[in-house]
mmCIF file of C-alpha atoms in Angstrom:
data_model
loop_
_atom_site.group_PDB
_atom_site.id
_atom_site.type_symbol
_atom_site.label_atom_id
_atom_site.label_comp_id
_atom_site.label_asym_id
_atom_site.label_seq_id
_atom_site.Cartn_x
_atom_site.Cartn_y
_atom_site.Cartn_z
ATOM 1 C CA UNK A 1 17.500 140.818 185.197
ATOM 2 C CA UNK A 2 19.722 141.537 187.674
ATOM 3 C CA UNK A 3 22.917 143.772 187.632
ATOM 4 C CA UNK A 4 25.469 140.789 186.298
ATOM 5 C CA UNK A 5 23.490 139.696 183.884
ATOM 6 C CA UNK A 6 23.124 142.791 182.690
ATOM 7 C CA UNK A 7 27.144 143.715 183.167
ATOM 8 C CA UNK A 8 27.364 139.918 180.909
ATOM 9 C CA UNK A 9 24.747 140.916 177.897
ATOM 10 C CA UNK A 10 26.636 144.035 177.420
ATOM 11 C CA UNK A 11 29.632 143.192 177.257
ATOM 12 C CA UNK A 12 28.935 140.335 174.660
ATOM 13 C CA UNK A 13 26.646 143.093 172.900
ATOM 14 C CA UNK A 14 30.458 144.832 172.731
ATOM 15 C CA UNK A 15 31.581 142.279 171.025
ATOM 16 C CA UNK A 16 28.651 142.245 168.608
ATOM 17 C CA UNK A 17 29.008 145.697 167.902
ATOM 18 C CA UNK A 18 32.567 145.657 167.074
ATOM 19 C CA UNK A 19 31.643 142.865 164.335
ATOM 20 C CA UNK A 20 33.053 139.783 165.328
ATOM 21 C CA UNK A 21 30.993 136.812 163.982
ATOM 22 C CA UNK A 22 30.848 133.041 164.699
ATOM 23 C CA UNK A 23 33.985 130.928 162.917
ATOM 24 C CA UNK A 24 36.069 133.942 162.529
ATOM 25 C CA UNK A 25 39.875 133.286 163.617
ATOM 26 C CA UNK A 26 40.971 136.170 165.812
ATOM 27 C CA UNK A 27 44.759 136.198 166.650
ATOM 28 C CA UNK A 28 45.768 137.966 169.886
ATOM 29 C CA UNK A 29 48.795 139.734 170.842
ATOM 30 C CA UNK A 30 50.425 141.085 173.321
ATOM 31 C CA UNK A 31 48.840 138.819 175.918
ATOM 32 C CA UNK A 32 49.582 139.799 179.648
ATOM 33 C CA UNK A 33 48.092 139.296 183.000
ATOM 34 C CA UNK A 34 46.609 142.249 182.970
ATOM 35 C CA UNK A 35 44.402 141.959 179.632
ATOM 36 C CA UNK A 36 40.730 142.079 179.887
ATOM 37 C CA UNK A 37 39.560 138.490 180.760
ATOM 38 C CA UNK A 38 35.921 139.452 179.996
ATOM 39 C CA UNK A 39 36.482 141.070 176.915
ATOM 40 C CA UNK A 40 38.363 138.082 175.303
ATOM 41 C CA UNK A 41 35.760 135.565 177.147
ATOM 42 C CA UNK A 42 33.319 137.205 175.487
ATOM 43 C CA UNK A 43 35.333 137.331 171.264
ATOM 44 C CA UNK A 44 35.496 133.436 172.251
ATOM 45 C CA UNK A 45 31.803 133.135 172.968
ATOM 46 C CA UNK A 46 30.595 135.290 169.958
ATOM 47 C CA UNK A 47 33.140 133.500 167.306
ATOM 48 C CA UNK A 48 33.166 130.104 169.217
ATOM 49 C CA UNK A 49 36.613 129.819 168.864
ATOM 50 C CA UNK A 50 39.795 130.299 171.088
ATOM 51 C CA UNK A 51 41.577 133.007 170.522
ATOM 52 C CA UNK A 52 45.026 131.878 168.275
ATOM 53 C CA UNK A 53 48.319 133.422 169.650
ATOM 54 C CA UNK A 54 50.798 134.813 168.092
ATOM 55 C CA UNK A 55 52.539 131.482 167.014
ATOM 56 C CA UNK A 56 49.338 130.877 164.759
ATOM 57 C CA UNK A 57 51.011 130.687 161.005
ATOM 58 C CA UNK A 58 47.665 131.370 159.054
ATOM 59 C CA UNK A 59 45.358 134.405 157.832
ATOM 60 C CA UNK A 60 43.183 135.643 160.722
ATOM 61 C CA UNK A 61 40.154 137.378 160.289
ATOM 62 C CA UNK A 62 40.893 139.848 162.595
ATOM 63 C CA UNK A 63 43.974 141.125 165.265
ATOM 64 C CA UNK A 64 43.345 141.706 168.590
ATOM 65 C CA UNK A 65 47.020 143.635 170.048
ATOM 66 C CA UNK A 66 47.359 144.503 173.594
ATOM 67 C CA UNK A 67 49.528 147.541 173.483
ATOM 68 C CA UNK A 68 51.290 149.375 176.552
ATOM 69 C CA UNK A 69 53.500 151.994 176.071
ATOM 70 C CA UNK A 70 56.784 150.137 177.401
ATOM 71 C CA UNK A 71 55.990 147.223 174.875
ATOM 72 C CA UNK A 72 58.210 148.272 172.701
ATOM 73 C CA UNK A 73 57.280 150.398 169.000
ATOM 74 C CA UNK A 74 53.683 150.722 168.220
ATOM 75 C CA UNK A 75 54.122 151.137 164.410
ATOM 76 C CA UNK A 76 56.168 147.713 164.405
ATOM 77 C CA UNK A 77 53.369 145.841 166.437
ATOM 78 C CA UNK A 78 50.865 147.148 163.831
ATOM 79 C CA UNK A 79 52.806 146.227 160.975
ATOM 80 C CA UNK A 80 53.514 142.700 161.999
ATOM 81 C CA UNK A 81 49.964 142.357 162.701
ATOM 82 C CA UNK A 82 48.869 143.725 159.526
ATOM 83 C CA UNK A 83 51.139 140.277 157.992
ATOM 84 C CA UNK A 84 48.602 138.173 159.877
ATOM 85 C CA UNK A 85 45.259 139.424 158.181
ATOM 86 C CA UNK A 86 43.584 139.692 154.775
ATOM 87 C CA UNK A 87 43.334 143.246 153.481
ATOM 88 C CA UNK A 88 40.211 144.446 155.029
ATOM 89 C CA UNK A 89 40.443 142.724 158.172
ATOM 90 C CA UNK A 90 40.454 144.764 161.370
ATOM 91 C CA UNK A 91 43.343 144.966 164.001
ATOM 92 C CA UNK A 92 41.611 146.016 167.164
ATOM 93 C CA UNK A 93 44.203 148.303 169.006
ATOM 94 C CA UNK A 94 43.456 147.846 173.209
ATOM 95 C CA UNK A 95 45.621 150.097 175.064
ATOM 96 C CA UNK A 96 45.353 151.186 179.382
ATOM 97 C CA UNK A 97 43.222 154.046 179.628
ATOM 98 C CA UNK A 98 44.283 157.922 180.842
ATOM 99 C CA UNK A 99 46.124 156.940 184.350
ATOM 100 C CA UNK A 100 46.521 153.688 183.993
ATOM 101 C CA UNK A 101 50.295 151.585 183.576
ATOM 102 C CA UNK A 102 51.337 151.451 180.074
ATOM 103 C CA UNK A 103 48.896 154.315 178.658
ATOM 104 C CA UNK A 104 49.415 155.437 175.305
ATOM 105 C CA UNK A 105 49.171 158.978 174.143
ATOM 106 C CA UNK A 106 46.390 159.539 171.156
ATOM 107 C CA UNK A 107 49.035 161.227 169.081
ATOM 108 C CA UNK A 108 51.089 158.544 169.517
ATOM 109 C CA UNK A 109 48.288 155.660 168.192
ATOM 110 C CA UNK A 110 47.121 157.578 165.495
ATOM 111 C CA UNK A 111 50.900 158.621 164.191
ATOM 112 C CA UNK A 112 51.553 154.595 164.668
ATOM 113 C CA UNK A 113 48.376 153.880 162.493
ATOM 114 C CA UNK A 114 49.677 156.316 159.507
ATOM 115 C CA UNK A 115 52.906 155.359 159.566
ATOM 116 C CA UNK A 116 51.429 151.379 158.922
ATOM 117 C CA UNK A 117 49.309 152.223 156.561
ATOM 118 C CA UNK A 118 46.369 152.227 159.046
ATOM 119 C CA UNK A 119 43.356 154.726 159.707
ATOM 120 C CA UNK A 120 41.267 154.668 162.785
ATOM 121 C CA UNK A 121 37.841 154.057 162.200
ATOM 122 C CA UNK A 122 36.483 153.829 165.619
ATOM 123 C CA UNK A 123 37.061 154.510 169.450
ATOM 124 C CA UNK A 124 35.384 152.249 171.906
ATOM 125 C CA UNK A 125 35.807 151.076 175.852
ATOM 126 C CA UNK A 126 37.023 148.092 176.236
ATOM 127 C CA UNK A 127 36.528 147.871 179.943
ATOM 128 C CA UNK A 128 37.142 148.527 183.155
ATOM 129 C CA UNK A 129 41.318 149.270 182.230
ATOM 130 C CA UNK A 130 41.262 149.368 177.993
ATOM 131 C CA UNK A 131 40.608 151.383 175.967
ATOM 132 C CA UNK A 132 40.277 150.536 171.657
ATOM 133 C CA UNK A 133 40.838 151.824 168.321
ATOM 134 C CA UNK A 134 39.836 149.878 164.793
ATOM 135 C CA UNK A 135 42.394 149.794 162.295
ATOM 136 C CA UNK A 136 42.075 149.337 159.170
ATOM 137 C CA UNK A 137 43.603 149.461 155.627
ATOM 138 C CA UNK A 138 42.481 152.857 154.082
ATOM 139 C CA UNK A 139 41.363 150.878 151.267
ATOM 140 C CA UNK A 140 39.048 149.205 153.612
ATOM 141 C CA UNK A 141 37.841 151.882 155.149
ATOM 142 C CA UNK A 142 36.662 153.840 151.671
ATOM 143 C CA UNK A 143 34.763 150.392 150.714
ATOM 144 C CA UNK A 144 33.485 149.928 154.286
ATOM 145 C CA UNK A 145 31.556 153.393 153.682
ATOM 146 C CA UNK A 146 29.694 152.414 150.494
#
């Protein structure tokens, strides 16, 4: 297998292992330029759907929000995307990693998270530039656990 292919079946193992499944509607936010092409190729593939914007006017399965720090409030993004899912449903938080434009301090997601009524439930890379956090409902997470 050589060293693309390889690069390609991990990265849609990623998106496995975060949990996306085929037919689910994921809404993305905070679409830039300088989002993860791969990542979101990849949520398309698994799901076999487009991603819906932020314009989409129905219950999502799950939130994908680009966050940098100069986009404005973090707890507001998270609570408006909290509107657009089903209690349960993850928002997967990407921000730039440590050094790169637009990072976002720990202490500043997780304070964010509280504040919206969110707990972190996991950590991941997201790439070459992105880094993620799962949010969920706390409600969600205790019944997640069982």
């Amino acid at each position: 297998m050589s060293a693309t292919a390889d690069h390609a079946e991990e990265r849609t193992n990623l998106a496995a292992r975060l949990g996306f499944q085929p037919e689910q509607v994921v809404q993305e936010i905070g679409y830039d330029d300088d989002v993860d092409q791969e990542l979101r190729e990849v949520i398309e593939e698994i799901t076999g759907q487009e991603l819906v914007d932020e314009e989409y006017d129905d219950v999502a399965d799950a939130v994908v929000l680009w966050f940098r720090e100069d986009d404005g409030d973090l707890t507001d993004a998270l609570v408006d995307a909290i509107q657009m899912i089903d209690d349960g449903a993850p928002v997967w938080l990407l921000t730039p990693k440590t050094g790169r434009d637009g990072y976002v301090e720990p202490s500043d997601i997780n304070e964010a998270a509280t504040t919206a009524g969110l707990s972190q439930t996991k950590s991941f890379n997201a790439g070459k530039d992105w880094t993620g956090s799962r949010l969920v409902t706390p409600k969600a997470a205790r019944t997640s656990k069982r």
